PDB file of C-alpha atoms in Angstrom:
ATOM      1  CA  MET N 755       0.003  -0.067  -0.099  1.00  0.00           C
ATOM      2  CA  LYS N 756       2.989   2.517   0.757  1.00  0.00           C
ATOM      3  CA  TYR N 757       4.235   1.602  -2.495  1.00  0.00           C
ATOM      4  CA  ALA N 758       1.170   2.396  -4.514  1.00  0.00           C
ATOM      5  CA  ALA N 759       0.735   5.569  -2.498  1.00  0.00           C
ATOM      6  CA  PHE N 760       4.366   6.722  -3.489  1.00  0.00           C
ATOM      7  CA  LEU N 761       3.694   5.713  -6.900  1.00  0.00           C
ATOM      8  CA  LEU N 762       0.509   7.812  -7.152  1.00  0.00           C
ATOM      9  CA  THR N 763       2.097  10.916  -5.695  1.00  0.00           C
ATOM     10  CA  SER N 764       4.777  10.563  -7.933  1.00  0.00           C
ATOM     11  CA  ILE N 765       2.628  10.400 -10.872  1.00  0.00           C
ATOM     12  CA  LEU N 766       0.580  13.417  -9.840  1.00  0.00           C
ATOM     13  CA  PHE N 767       3.833  15.384  -9.290  1.00  0.00           C
ATOM     14  CA  CYS N 768       5.331  14.541 -12.866  1.00  0.00           C
ATOM     15  CA  SER N 769       1.836  15.544 -14.527  1.00  0.00           C
ATOM     16  CA  CYS N 770       1.994  18.913 -12.326  1.00  0.00           C
ATOM     17  CA  ASN N 771       5.590  19.630 -13.542  1.00  0.00           C
ATOM     18  CA  SER N 772       4.793  18.516 -17.453  1.00  0.00           C
ATOM     19  CA  ASP N 773       1.820  20.854 -17.440  1.00  0.00           C
ATOM     20  CA  GLU N 774       3.559  23.717 -15.841  1.00  0.00           C
ATOM     21  CA  SER N 775       6.356  23.024 -18.365  1.00  0.00           C
ATOM     22  CA  ALA N 776       3.928  22.979 -21.346  1.00  0.00           C
ATOM     23  CA  LYS N 777       2.608  26.256 -19.964  1.00  0.00           C
ATOM     24  CA  ILE N 778       6.256  28.023 -19.629  1.00  0.00           C
ATOM     25  CA  ASP N 779       6.757  26.588 -23.735  1.00  0.00           C
ATOM     26  CA  ALA N 780       3.743  28.095 -25.035  1.00  0.00           C
ATOM     27  CA  PHE N 781       4.695  31.593 -23.285  1.00  0.00           C
ATOM     28  CA  GLN N 782       8.183  31.639 -24.569  1.00  0.00           C
ATOM     29  CA  SER N 783       6.902  30.539 -27.992  1.00  0.00           C
ATOM     30  CA  GLY N 784       4.361  33.567 -27.552  1.00  0.00           C
ATOM     31  CA  ILE N 785       1.607  31.711 -28.798  1.00  0.00           C
ATOM     32  CA  GLN N 786      -0.918  29.476 -26.960  1.00  0.00           C
ATOM     33  CA  GLY N 787      -3.783  27.946 -28.385  1.00  0.00           C
ATOM     34  CA  GLY N 788      -3.564  30.280 -31.523  1.00  0.00           C
ATOM     35  CA  ASP N 789      -3.662  33.297 -29.293  1.00  0.00           C
ATOM     36  CA  ASN N 790      -0.673  35.758 -29.718  1.00  0.00           C
ATOM     37  CA  LEU N 791       0.179  36.161 -26.026  1.00  0.00           C
ATOM     38  CA  LEU N 792       2.042  39.532 -26.705  1.00  0.00           C
ATOM     39  CA  VAL N 793      -1.230  41.387 -27.714  1.00  0.00           C
ATOM     40  CA  GLY N 794      -1.956  44.019 -24.886  1.00  0.00           C
ATOM     41  CA  GLN N 795      -0.576  46.669 -23.108  1.00  0.00           C
ATOM     42  CA  TRP N 796       3.035  46.064 -21.085  1.00  0.00           C
ATOM     43  CA  LYS N 797       4.261  48.463 -18.552  1.00  0.00           C
ATOM     44  CA  LEU N 798       8.106  48.762 -17.995  1.00  0.00           C
ATOM     45  CA  ILE N 799       8.773  47.479 -14.271  1.00  0.00           C
ATOM     46  CA  GLU N 800      12.688  46.739 -14.218  1.00  0.00           C
ATOM     47  CA  MET N 801      15.881  47.626 -15.746  1.00  0.00           C
ATOM     48  CA  LEU N 802      19.114  45.696 -16.330  1.00  0.00           C
ATOM     49  CA  SER N 803      22.297  47.648 -17.107  1.00  0.00           C
ATOM     50  CA  ASP N 804      25.526  45.615 -16.491  1.00  0.00           C
ATOM     51  CA  PRO N 805      28.498  47.401 -15.333  1.00  0.00           C
ATOM     52  CA  GLY N 806      30.832  45.311 -17.396  1.00  0.00           C
ATOM     53  CA  ASP N 807      31.703  42.625 -15.012  1.00  0.00           C
ATOM     54  CA  GLY N 808      28.638  40.147 -15.220  1.00  0.00           C
ATOM     55  CA  SER N 809      27.228  41.362 -12.060  1.00  0.00           C
ATOM     56  CA  GLY N 810      24.044  43.164 -13.360  1.00  0.00           C
ATOM     57  CA  THR N 811      20.721  42.389 -12.079  1.00  0.00           C
ATOM     58  CA  PHE N 812      17.251  43.815 -13.081  1.00  0.00           C
ATOM     59  CA  SER N 813      16.202  46.713 -10.549  1.00  0.00           C
ATOM     60  CA  PRO N 814      12.902  48.208 -10.244  1.00  0.00           C
ATOM     61  CA  VAL N 815      12.167  51.501 -11.777  1.00  0.00           C
ATOM     62  CA  GLN N 816       9.574  54.202 -11.510  1.00  0.00           C
ATOM     63  CA  SER N 817       8.330  54.638 -15.219  1.00  0.00           C
ATOM     64  CA  ASP N 818       5.415  55.340 -17.320  1.00  0.00           C
ATOM     65  CA  LYS N 819       6.935  53.708 -20.691  1.00  0.00           C
ATOM     66  CA  MET N 820       4.538  51.508 -22.091  1.00  0.00           C
ATOM     67  CA  ILE N 821       4.357  48.951 -24.995  1.00  0.00           C
ATOM     68  CA  ASN N 822       0.999  48.249 -26.893  1.00  0.00           C
ATOM     69  CA  PHE N 823       1.134  45.138 -29.050  1.00  0.00           C
ATOM     70  CA  TYR N 824      -1.707  44.518 -31.465  1.00  0.00           C
ATOM     71  CA  ALA N 825      -2.524  41.556 -33.151  1.00  0.00           C
ATOM     72  CA  ASP N 826      -1.672  42.609 -36.704  1.00  0.00           C
ATOM     73  CA  LEU N 827       1.958  42.252 -35.578  1.00  0.00           C
ATOM     74  CA  THR N 828       2.444  45.957 -34.895  1.00  0.00           C
ATOM     75  CA  PHE N 829       3.133  47.755 -31.591  1.00  0.00           C
ATOM     76  CA  GLU N 830       3.383  51.401 -30.579  1.00  0.00           C
ATOM     77  CA  SER N 831       5.344  52.499 -27.483  1.00  0.00           C
ATOM     78  CA  THR N 832       5.064  55.632 -25.085  1.00  0.00           C
ATOM     79  CA  GLU N 833       8.912  56.198 -25.923  1.00  0.00           C
ATOM     80  CA  LYS N 834      10.896  55.181 -29.031  1.00  0.00           C
ATOM     81  CA  LEU N 835      12.515  51.762 -28.568  1.00  0.00           C
ATOM     82  CA  CYS N 836      15.899  52.668 -30.755  1.00  0.00           C
ATOM     83  CA  TYR N 837      17.683  52.892 -27.402  1.00  0.00           C
ATOM     84  CA  MET N 838      17.076  51.512 -23.821  1.00  0.00           C
ATOM     85  CA  VAL N 839      17.657  54.856 -22.211  1.00  0.00           C
ATOM     86  CA  THR N 840      15.866  57.811 -23.906  1.00  0.00           C
ATOM     87  CA  SER N 841      15.568  61.637 -22.889  1.00  0.00           C
ATOM     88  CA  SER N 842      12.591  62.143 -25.134  1.00  0.00           C
ATOM     89  CA  HIS N 843       9.425  60.843 -24.927  1.00  0.00           C
ATOM     90  CA  ASP N 844       8.535  60.647 -28.673  1.00  0.00           C
ATOM     91  CA  MET N 845       6.196  58.056 -29.467  1.00  0.00           C
ATOM     92  CA  GLY N 846       7.656  54.768 -31.000  1.00  0.00           C
ATOM     93  CA  LYS N 847       6.165  52.345 -33.288  1.00  0.00           C
ATOM     94  CA  GLY N 848       7.311  49.407 -35.285  1.00  0.00           C
ATOM     95  CA  THR N 849       6.530  45.712 -35.978  1.00  0.00           C
ATOM     96  CA  TYR N 850       7.517  42.403 -34.447  1.00  0.00           C
ATOM     97  CA  SER N 851       7.709  38.533 -35.263  1.00  0.00           C
ATOM     98  CA  ILE N 852       6.477  35.824 -32.922  1.00  0.00           C
ATOM     99  CA  GLU N 853       8.548  33.379 -34.666  1.00  0.00           C
ATOM    100  CA  ASN N 854      11.747  35.294 -34.679  1.00  0.00           C
ATOM    101  CA  LYS N 855      11.132  36.916 -31.328  1.00  0.00           C
ATOM    102  CA  PHE N 856      12.297  40.390 -32.494  1.00  0.00           C
ATOM    103  CA  LEU N 857      10.789  43.657 -32.146  1.00  0.00           C
ATOM    104  CA  TYR N 858      11.726  46.068 -35.258  1.00  0.00           C
ATOM    105  CA  PRO N 859      11.062  49.594 -33.978  1.00  0.00           C
ATOM    106  CA  ASP N 860      10.647  52.322 -36.846  1.00  0.00           C
ATOM    107  CA  SER N 861      12.186  55.647 -36.931  1.00  0.00           C
ATOM    108  CA  CYS N 862      15.712  54.720 -35.757  1.00  0.00           C
ATOM    109  CA  THR N 863      19.006  56.157 -37.130  1.00  0.00           C
ATOM    110  CA  TYR N 864      19.810  52.786 -38.161  1.00  0.00           C
ATOM    111  CA  PRO N 865      17.757  49.595 -38.712  1.00  0.00           C
ATOM    112  CA  THR N 866      17.498  47.947 -35.167  1.00  0.00           C
ATOM    113  CA  GLU N 867      16.066  44.540 -33.901  1.00  0.00           C
ATOM    114  CA  LEU N 868      15.545  43.791 -30.276  1.00  0.00           C
ATOM    115  CA  SER N 869      15.349  40.346 -29.337  1.00  0.00           C
ATOM    116  CA  PHE N 870      12.640  39.603 -26.436  1.00  0.00           C
ATOM    117  CA  GLN N 871      11.767  36.747 -24.036  1.00  0.00           C
ATOM    118  CA  LEU N 872       8.270  36.276 -23.051  1.00  0.00           C
ATOM    119  CA  ASN N 873       7.936  34.495 -19.657  1.00  0.00           C
ATOM    120  CA  ILE N 874       4.972  33.543 -17.886  1.00  0.00           C
ATOM    121  CA  ASP N 875       4.138  36.896 -16.317  1.00  0.00           C
ATOM    122  CA  THR N 876       7.166  39.249 -17.718  1.00  0.00           C
ATOM    123  CA  LEU N 877       8.421  40.398 -21.141  1.00  0.00           C
ATOM    124  CA  ILE N 878      12.129  40.966 -21.338  1.00  0.00           C
ATOM    125  CA  VAL N 879      13.302  43.346 -24.245  1.00  0.00           C
ATOM    126  CA  THR N 880      17.187  43.111 -24.918  1.00  0.00           C
ATOM    127  CA  TYR N 881      18.817  46.097 -26.363  1.00  0.00           C
ATOM    128  CA  LEU N 882      22.213  46.372 -28.607  1.00  0.00           C
ATOM    129  CA  CYS N 883      24.393  47.184 -25.814  1.00  0.00           C
ATOM    130  CA  ILE N 884      28.405  46.509 -25.452  1.00  0.00           C
ATOM    131  CA  GLU N 885      27.262  44.964 -21.942  1.00  0.00           C
ATOM    132  CA  PRO N 886      24.187  43.224 -21.325  1.00  0.00           C
ATOM    133  CA  CYS N 887      21.448  45.947 -21.008  1.00  0.00           C
ATOM    134  CA  ALA N 888      17.287  45.049 -21.156  1.00  0.00           C
ATOM    135  CA  GLU N 889      13.892  46.071 -19.691  1.00  0.00           C
ATOM    136  CA  LYS N 890      11.253  43.898 -18.308  1.00  0.00           C
ATOM    137  CA  TYR N 891       7.800  44.369 -18.650  1.00  0.00           C
ATOM    138  CA  LEU N 892       4.758  43.332 -16.898  1.00  0.00           C
ATOM    139  CA  LYS N 893       1.285  43.126 -18.711  1.00  0.00           C
ATOM    140  CA  VAL N 894      -1.120  45.456 -17.491  1.00  0.00           C
ATOM    141  CA  GLY N 895      -4.417  44.150 -16.161  1.00  0.00           C
ATOM    142  CA  GLN N 896      -2.945  40.804 -16.082  1.00  0.00           C
ATOM    143  CA  ASN N 897      -3.815  38.661 -13.113  1.00  0.00           C
ATOM    144  CA  ASN N 898      -0.598  37.542 -11.580  1.00  0.00           C
TER     145      ASN N 898
END
């Protein structure tokens, strides 16, 4: 009887892990059940700026920076996404690819591709920097 209980517990534990793993895989692919998980509004909550020694970590920020993703594979942002740190509040826009996991901002001085990673509750946008630099966003209105 002990062995049957152990076996049942093991099966339940493994099935929960595989369900969570499938959920993570769906989020990282950006598509779940045919739905584009990027669609919606995302708010900047943290920034990563490494000093050059690999010790950088994400730090909370107070910001009104937002990105709105649309189902037609376009986005609009409250600031241009050409550089991580901007001093202007010029609206930005561009396109994105779920398959390639890139954002393509318009109106930059040079063609720009920003990679992104979609996690269960956050979006990380990585900028073109010599040292690692990225922004972390949280989906607005999402129940976490």
